[in-house]
Short mmCIF file of C-alpha atoms and ligand atoms in Angstrom, two decimals:
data_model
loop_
_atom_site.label_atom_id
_atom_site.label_comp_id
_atom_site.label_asym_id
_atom_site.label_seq_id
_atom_site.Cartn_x
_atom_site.Cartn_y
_atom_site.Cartn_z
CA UNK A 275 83.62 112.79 113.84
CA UNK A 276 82.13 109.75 112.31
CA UNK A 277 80.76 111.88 109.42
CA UNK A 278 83.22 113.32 108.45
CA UNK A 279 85.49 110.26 107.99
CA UNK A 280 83.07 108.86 105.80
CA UNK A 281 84.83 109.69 102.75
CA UNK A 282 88.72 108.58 104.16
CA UNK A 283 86.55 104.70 104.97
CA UNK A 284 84.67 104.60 101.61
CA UNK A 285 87.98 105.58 99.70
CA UNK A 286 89.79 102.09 101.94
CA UNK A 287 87.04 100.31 101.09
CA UNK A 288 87.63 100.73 97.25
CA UNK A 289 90.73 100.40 97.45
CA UNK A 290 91.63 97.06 99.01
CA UNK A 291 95.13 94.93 99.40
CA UNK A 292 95.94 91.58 100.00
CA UNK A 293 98.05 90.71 102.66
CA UNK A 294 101.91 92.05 102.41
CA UNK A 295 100.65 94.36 99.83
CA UNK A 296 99.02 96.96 101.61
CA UNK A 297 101.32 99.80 99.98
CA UNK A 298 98.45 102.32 99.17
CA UNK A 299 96.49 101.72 102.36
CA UNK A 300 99.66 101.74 105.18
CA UNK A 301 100.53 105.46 102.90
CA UNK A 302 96.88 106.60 103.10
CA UNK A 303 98.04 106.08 107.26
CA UNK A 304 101.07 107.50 107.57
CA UNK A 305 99.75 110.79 105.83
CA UNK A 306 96.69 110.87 107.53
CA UNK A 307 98.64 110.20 111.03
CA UNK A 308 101.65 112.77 110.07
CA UNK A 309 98.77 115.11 109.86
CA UNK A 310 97.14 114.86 113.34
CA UNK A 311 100.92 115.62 114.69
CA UNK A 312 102.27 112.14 114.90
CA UNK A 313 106.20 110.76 114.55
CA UNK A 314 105.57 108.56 111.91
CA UNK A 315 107.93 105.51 110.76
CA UNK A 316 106.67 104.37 107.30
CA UNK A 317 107.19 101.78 106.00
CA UNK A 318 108.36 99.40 108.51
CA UNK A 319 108.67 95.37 108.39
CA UNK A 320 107.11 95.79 105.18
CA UNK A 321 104.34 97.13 104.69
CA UNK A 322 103.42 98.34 108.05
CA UNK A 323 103.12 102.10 109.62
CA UNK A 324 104.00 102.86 113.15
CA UNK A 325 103.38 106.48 114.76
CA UNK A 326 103.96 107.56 118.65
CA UNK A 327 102.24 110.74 120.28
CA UNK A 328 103.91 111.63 123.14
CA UNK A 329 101.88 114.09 125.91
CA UNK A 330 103.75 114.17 128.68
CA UNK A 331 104.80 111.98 131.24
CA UNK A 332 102.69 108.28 131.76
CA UNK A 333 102.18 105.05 130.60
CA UNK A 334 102.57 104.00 127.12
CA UNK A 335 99.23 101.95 125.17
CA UNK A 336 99.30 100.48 121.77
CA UNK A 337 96.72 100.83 119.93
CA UNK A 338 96.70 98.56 116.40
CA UNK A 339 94.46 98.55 113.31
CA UNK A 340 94.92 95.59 110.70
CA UNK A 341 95.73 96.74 106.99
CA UNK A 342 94.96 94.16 104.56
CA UNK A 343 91.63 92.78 102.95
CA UNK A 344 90.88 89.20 101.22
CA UNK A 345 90.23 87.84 97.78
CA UNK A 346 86.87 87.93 97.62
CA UNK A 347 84.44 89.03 95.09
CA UNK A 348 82.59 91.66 96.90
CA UNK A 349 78.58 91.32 96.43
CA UNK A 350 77.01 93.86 98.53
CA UNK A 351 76.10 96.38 96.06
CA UNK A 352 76.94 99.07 97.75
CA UNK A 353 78.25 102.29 95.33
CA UNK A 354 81.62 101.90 96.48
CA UNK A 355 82.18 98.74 96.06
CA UNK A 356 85.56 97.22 95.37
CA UNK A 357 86.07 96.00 91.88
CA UNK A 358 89.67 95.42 92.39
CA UNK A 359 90.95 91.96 91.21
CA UNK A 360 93.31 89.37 91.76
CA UNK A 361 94.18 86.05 90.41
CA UNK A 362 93.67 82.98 93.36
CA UNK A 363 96.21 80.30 93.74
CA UNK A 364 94.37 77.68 91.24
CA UNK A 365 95.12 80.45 88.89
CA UNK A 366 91.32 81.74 88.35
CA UNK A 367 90.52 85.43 88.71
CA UNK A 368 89.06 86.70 92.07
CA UNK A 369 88.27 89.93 93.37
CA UNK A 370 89.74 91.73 96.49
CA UNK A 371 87.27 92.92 99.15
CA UNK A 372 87.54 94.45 102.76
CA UNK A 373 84.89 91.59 104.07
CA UNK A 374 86.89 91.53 107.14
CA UNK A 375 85.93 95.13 108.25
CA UNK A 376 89.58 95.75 108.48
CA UNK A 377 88.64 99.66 107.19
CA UNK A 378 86.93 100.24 109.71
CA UNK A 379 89.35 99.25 111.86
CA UNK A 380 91.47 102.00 110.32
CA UNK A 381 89.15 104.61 110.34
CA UNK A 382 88.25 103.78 113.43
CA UNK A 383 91.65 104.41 114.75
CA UNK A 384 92.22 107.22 112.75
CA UNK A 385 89.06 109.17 113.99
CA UNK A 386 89.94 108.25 117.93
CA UNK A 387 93.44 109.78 117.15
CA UNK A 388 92.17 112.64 115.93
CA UNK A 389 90.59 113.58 118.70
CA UNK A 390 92.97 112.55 121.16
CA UNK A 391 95.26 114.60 119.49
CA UNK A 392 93.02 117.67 119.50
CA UNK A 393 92.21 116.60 122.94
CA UNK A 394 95.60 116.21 124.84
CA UNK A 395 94.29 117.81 128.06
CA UNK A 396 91.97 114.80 128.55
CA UNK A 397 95.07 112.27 128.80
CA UNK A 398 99.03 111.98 129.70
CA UNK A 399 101.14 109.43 128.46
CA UNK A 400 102.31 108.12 124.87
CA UNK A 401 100.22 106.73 122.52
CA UNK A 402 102.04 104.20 120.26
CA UNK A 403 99.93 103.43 117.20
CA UNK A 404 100.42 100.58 115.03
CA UNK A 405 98.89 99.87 111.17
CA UNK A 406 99.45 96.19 111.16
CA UNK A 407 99.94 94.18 107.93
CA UNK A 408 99.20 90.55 106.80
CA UNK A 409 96.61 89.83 109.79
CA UNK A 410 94.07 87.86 107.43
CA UNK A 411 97.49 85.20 106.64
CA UNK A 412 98.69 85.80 110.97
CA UNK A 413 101.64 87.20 109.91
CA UNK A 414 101.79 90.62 110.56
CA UNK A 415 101.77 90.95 114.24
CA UNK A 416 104.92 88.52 114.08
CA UNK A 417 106.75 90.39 111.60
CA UNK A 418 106.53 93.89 113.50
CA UNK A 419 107.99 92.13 116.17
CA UNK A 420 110.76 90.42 114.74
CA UNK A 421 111.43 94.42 113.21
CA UNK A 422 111.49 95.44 116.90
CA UNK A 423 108.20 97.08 117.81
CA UNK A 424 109.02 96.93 121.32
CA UNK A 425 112.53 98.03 120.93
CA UNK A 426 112.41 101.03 118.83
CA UNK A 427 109.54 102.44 119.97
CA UNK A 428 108.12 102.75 123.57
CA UNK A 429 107.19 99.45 124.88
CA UNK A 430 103.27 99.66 125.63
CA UNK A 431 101.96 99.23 129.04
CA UNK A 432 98.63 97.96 127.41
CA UNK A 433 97.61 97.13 123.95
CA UNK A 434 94.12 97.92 122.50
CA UNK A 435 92.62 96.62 119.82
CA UNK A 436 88.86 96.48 117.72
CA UNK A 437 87.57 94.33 115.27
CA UNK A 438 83.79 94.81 113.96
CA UNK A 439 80.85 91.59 114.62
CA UNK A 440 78.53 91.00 112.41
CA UNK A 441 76.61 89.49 114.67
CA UNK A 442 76.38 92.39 117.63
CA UNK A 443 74.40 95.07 116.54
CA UNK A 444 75.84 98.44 115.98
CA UNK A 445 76.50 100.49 119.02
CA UNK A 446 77.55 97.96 121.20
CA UNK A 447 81.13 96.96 122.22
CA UNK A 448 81.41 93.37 123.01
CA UNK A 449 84.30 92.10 125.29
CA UNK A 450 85.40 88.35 126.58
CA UNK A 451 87.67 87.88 129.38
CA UNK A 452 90.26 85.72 129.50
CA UNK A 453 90.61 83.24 125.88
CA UNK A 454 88.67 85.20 123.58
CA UNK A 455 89.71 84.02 119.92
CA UNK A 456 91.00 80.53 119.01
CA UNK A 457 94.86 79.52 118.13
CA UNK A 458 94.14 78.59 114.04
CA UNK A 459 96.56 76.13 112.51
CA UNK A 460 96.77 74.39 108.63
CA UNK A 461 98.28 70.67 108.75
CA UNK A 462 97.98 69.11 105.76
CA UNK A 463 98.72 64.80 105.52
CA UNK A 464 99.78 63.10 102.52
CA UNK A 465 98.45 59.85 102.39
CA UNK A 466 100.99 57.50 100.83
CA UNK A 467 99.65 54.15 99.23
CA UNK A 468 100.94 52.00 96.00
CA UNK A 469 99.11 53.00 93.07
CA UNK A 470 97.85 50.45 90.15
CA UNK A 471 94.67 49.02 88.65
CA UNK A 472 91.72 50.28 89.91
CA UNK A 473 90.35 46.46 89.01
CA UNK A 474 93.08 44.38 90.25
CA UNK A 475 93.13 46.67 93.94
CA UNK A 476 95.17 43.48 95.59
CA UNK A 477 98.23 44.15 94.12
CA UNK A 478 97.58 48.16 94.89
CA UNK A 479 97.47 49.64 98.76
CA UNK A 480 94.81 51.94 98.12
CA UNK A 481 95.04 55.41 99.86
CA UNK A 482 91.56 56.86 98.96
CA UNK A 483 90.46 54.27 101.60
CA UNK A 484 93.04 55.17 104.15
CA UNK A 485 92.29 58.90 103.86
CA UNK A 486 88.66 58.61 103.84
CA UNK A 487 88.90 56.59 107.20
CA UNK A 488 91.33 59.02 108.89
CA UNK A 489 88.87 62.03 107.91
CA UNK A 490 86.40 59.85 109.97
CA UNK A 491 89.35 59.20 112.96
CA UNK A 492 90.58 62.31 113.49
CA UNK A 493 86.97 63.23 114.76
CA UNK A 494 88.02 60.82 117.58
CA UNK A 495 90.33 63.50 118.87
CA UNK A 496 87.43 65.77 119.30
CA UNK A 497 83.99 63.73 120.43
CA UNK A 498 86.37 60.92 122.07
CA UNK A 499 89.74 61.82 123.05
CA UNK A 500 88.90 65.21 124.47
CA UNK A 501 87.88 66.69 127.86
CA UNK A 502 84.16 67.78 127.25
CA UNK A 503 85.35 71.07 129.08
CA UNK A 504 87.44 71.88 126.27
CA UNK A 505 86.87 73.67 123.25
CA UNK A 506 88.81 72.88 119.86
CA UNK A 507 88.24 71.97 115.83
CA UNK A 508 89.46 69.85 113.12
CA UNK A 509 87.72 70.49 109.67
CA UNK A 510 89.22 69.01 106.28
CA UNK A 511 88.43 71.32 104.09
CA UNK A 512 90.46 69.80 101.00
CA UNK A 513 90.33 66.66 100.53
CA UNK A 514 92.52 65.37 97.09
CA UNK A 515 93.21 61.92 95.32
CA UNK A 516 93.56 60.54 91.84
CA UNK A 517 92.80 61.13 88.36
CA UNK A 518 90.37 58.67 86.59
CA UNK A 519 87.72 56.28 87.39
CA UNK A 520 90.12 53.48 86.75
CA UNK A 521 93.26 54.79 88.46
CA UNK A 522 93.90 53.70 92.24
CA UNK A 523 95.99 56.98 93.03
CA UNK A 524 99.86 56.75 94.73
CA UNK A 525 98.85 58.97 97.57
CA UNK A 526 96.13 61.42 98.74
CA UNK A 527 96.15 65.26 99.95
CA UNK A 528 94.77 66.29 102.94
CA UNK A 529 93.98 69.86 104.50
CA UNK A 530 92.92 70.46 107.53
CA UNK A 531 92.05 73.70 110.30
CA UNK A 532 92.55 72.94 113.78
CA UNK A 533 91.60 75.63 116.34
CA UNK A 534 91.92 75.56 119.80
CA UNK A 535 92.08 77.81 122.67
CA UNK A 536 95.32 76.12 125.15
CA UNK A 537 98.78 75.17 124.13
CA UNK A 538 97.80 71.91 125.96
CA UNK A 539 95.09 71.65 123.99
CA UNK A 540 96.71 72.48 120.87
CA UNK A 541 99.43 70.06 121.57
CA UNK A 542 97.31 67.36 122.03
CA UNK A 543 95.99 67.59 118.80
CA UNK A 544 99.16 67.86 116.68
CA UNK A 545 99.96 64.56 118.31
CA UNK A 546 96.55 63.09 117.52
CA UNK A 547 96.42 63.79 114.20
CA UNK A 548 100.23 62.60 113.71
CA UNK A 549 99.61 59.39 115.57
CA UNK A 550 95.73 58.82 114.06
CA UNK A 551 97.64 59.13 110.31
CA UNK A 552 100.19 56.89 111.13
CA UNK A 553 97.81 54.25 112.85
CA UNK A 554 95.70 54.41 109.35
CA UNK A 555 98.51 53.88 107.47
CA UNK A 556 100.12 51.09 109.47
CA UNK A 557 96.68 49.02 109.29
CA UNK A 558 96.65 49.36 106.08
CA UNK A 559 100.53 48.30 105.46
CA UNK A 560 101.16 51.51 103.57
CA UNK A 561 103.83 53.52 103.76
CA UNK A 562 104.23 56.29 106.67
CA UNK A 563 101.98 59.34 105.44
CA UNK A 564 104.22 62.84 105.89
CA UNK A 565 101.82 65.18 108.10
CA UNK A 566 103.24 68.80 107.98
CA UNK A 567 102.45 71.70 110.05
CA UNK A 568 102.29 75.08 108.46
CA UNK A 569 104.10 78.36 110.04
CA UNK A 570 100.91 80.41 108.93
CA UNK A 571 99.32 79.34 112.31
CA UNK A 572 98.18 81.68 114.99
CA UNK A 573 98.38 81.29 118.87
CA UNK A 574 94.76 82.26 120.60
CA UNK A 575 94.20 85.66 121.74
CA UNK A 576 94.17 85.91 125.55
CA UNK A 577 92.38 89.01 126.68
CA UNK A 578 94.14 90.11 129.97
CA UNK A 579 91.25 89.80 133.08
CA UNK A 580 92.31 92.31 135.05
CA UNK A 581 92.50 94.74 132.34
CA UNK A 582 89.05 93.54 131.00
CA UNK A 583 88.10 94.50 134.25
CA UNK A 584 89.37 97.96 134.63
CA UNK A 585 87.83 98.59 131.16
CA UNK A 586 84.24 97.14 131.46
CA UNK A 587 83.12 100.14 134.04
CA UNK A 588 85.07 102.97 132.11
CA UNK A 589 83.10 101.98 128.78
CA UNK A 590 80.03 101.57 130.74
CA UNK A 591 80.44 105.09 132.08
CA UNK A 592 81.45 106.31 129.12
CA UNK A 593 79.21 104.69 126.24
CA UNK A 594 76.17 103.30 128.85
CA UNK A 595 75.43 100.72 130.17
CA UNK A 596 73.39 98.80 127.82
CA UNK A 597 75.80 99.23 125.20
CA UNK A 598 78.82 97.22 126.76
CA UNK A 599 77.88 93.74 126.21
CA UNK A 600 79.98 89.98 127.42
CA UNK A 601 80.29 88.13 124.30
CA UNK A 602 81.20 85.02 124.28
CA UNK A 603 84.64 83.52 122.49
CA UNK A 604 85.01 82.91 118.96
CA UNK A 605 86.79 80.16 116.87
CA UNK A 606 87.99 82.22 114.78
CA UNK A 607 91.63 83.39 115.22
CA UNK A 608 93.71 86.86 115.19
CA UNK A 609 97.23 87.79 115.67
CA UNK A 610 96.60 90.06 118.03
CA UNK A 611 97.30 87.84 120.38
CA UNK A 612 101.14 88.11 119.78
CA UNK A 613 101.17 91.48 121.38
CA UNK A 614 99.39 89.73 124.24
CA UNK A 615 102.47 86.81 124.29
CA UNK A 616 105.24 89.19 124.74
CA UNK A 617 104.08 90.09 128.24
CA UNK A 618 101.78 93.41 127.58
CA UNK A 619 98.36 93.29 129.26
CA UNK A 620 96.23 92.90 126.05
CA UNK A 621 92.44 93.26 125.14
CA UNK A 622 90.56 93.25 121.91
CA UNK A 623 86.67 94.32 121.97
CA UNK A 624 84.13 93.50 119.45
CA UNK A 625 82.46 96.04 117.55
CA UNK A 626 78.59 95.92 116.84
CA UNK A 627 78.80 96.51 112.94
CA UNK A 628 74.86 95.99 111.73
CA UNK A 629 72.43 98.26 112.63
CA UNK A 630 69.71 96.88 114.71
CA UNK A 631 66.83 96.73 112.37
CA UNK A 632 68.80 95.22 109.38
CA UNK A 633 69.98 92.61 111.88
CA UNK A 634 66.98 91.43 112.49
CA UNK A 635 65.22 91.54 108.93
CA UNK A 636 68.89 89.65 107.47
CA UNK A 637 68.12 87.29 110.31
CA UNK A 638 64.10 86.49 109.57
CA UNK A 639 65.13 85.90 106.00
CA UNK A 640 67.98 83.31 106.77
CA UNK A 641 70.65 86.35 105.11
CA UNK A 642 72.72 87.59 108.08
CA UNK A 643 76.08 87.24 106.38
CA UNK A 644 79.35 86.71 108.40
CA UNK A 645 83.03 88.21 107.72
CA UNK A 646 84.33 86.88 105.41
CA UNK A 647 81.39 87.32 103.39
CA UNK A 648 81.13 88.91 100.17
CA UNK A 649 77.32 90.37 101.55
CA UNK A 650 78.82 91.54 104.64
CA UNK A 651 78.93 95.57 104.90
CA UNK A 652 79.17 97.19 108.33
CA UNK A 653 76.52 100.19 109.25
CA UNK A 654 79.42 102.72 109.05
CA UNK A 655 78.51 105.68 110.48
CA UNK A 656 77.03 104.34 113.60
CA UNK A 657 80.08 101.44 113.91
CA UNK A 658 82.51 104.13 113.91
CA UNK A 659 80.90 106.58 116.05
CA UNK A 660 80.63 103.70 118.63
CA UNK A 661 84.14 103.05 118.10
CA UNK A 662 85.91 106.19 118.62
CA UNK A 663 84.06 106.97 121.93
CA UNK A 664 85.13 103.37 123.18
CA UNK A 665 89.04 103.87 122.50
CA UNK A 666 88.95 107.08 123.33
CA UNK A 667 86.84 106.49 126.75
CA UNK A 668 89.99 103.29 126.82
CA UNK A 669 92.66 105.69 126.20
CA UNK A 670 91.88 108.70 128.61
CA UNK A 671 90.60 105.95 131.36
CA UNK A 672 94.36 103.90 131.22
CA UNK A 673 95.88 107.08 130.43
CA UNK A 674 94.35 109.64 133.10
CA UNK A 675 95.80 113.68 132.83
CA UNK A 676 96.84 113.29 136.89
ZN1 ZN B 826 89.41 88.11 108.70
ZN1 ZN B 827 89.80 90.57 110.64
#
């Protein structure tokens, strides 16, 4: 099975879309799902494909792929490579790449509903399957919903969901129980001041100094203000002010990820970072800075225990032992976890993506690359083939035929 979808993934991975513009890929989808016997709706909220198999009577699962890929210039040399360009925000050219393994998560899905489909004696139930849109921006998930997911099509008992490591080997499945992937949030802080003479700074309030002292405070909320039990992050990334030597700027532009894995948590740190601004401000005598919140942000994905449970020993039967592995959780973030929010028991696995051996030479020479990379390239054939016996093995084990 994995074989033979080698074409359908190399084709995806030429071919990638940024987020909300996954026309070509969600069509490639539908088709390829209309084929295997599938009621497909396409397009829906967008960009996205939705597609139910009904086989009797039983419980309903999602299972969801995510479309889109990210501008990046892809570097991994392989001979079908993207070469498809954008041009970034600043306004410079960049290219498009699937670093996220998103294709595979396609394929993937694809190859398990193939053989679901050709295999209906092996299962009951519906099988609601979802090509998701906009996950790299956490969109997606959120906009499917708003479209009514769970009204106009079967509401899922479960939801299922894969996304390739790069640092698990290929042909293992990793899984975390409970908090598995971090809520991500952008706040960005203006930092208001007076601008004027960078040689006469009295008669200025200068906000390069109250910025560069709150980038040093608002590590206070992590290594001081937080239980040591917890786990959360606040990186600036973008840090902005001024335009000459000379010049003591009017204000100063702050961006900043905050992960986290609680609401508590996550909370906690909104208010830290609003009060920590303010406090800099005030000791300065500077006017209040404006700290905004951005509606891109993602809640954490919760992977339900008990289903975690009931899946662990199915996969083990199914794929071996040795080859189910507990991973531990990851700062980065997914929308996923919507599903999750709206009451269905959710879990997302890991998928091993390089093969063994490569691992370890990419590791020796300091190269392993992450996602997000523009090195990173998943072992296909073995990835997949690991893949489509784990949701398969999921699907038949929460969907049995009596
Ligand atoms: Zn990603
Ligand atoms: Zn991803």
């Amino acid at each position: 099975m994995a074989k033979e979808l080698l074409p359908f993934y190399q084709d995806l991975h030429e071919n990638p879309e940024l987020s909300l513009h996954e026309e070509r890929t969600s069509r490639i989808l539908a088709k390829a799902l209309e084929k295997e016997g599938l009621v497909v709706t396409y397009p829906f909220a967008g960009t996205g494909v939705v597609a139910v198999l009904k086989n009797g009577p039983g419980k309903t699962i999602l299972l969801r792929t995510d479309l889109d890929a990210l501008p990046i210039t892809e570097q991994t040399g392989l001979p079908f490579a993207s070469v498809k360009k954008t041009v970034s925000k600043n306004g410079t050219e960049v290219g498009i790449m699937h670093a996220c393994g998103h294709d595979v998560h396609i394929t993937n899905l694809l190859g398990s509903v193939r053989l679901l489909a050709q295999n209906r004696n092996k299962w009951k139930g519906t099988l609601v399957v979802v090509g998701q849109p906009a996950e790299e921006i956490g969109q997606g998930a959120e906009n499917l919903l708003a479209a009514g997911l769970f009204k106009k099509f079967p509401k899922p008992d479960y939801a299922i969901a894969f996304h390739v490591h790069s640092l698990l080997p290929a042909g293992k499945v990793g899984y975390v129980s409970g908090p598995a992937m971090a809520a991500a949030d952008s706040v960005s802080i203006t930092v208001k001041g007076k601008g004027g003479h960078g040689a006469i700074p009295h008669e200025s309030i200068d906000p390069v100094v109250i910025a560069s002292k709150l980038v040093l405070d608002l590590q206070t909320l992590i290594s001081r203000e937080r239980d040591p039990l917890e786990s959360s992050v606040i990186s600036v990334g973008s840090f902005h002010c001024g335009t000459k030597n000379n010049i003591i700027p009017d204000s100063c532009q702050l961006e900043l990820t905050v992960r986290s894995f609680t609401k508590t948590e996550r909370n906690r740190l909104f208010e830290g970072i609003k009060r920590k601004a303010e406090a800099q401000s005030t000791s300065a005598g500077a006017p209040k800075p404006l700290v905004e919140i951005s509606s891109e942000g993602t809640i954490a994905t919760v992977n339900d225990p008990s289903l975690i449970a009931q899946l662990v020993p199915l996969l083990q039967i199914g794929l071996g032992k040795e080859a189910i592995e507990p991973f531990p959780p990851s700062m980065a973030s997914e929308d996923f976890s919507y599903y999750g929010e709206q009451g269905v028991p959710a879990a997302m696995f890991f998928l091993g993506s390089i093969q063994d051996t490569r691992m370890k030479k990419l590791r020796k020479n300091g190269k392993l690359p992450s996602l997000h990379s523009p090195y990173y390239y998943p072992d296909v054939e073995q990835t997949l083939a690991t893949g489509i016996k784990a949701m398969t093995t999921i699907v038949e084990g929460l969907l049995p035929p009596h």
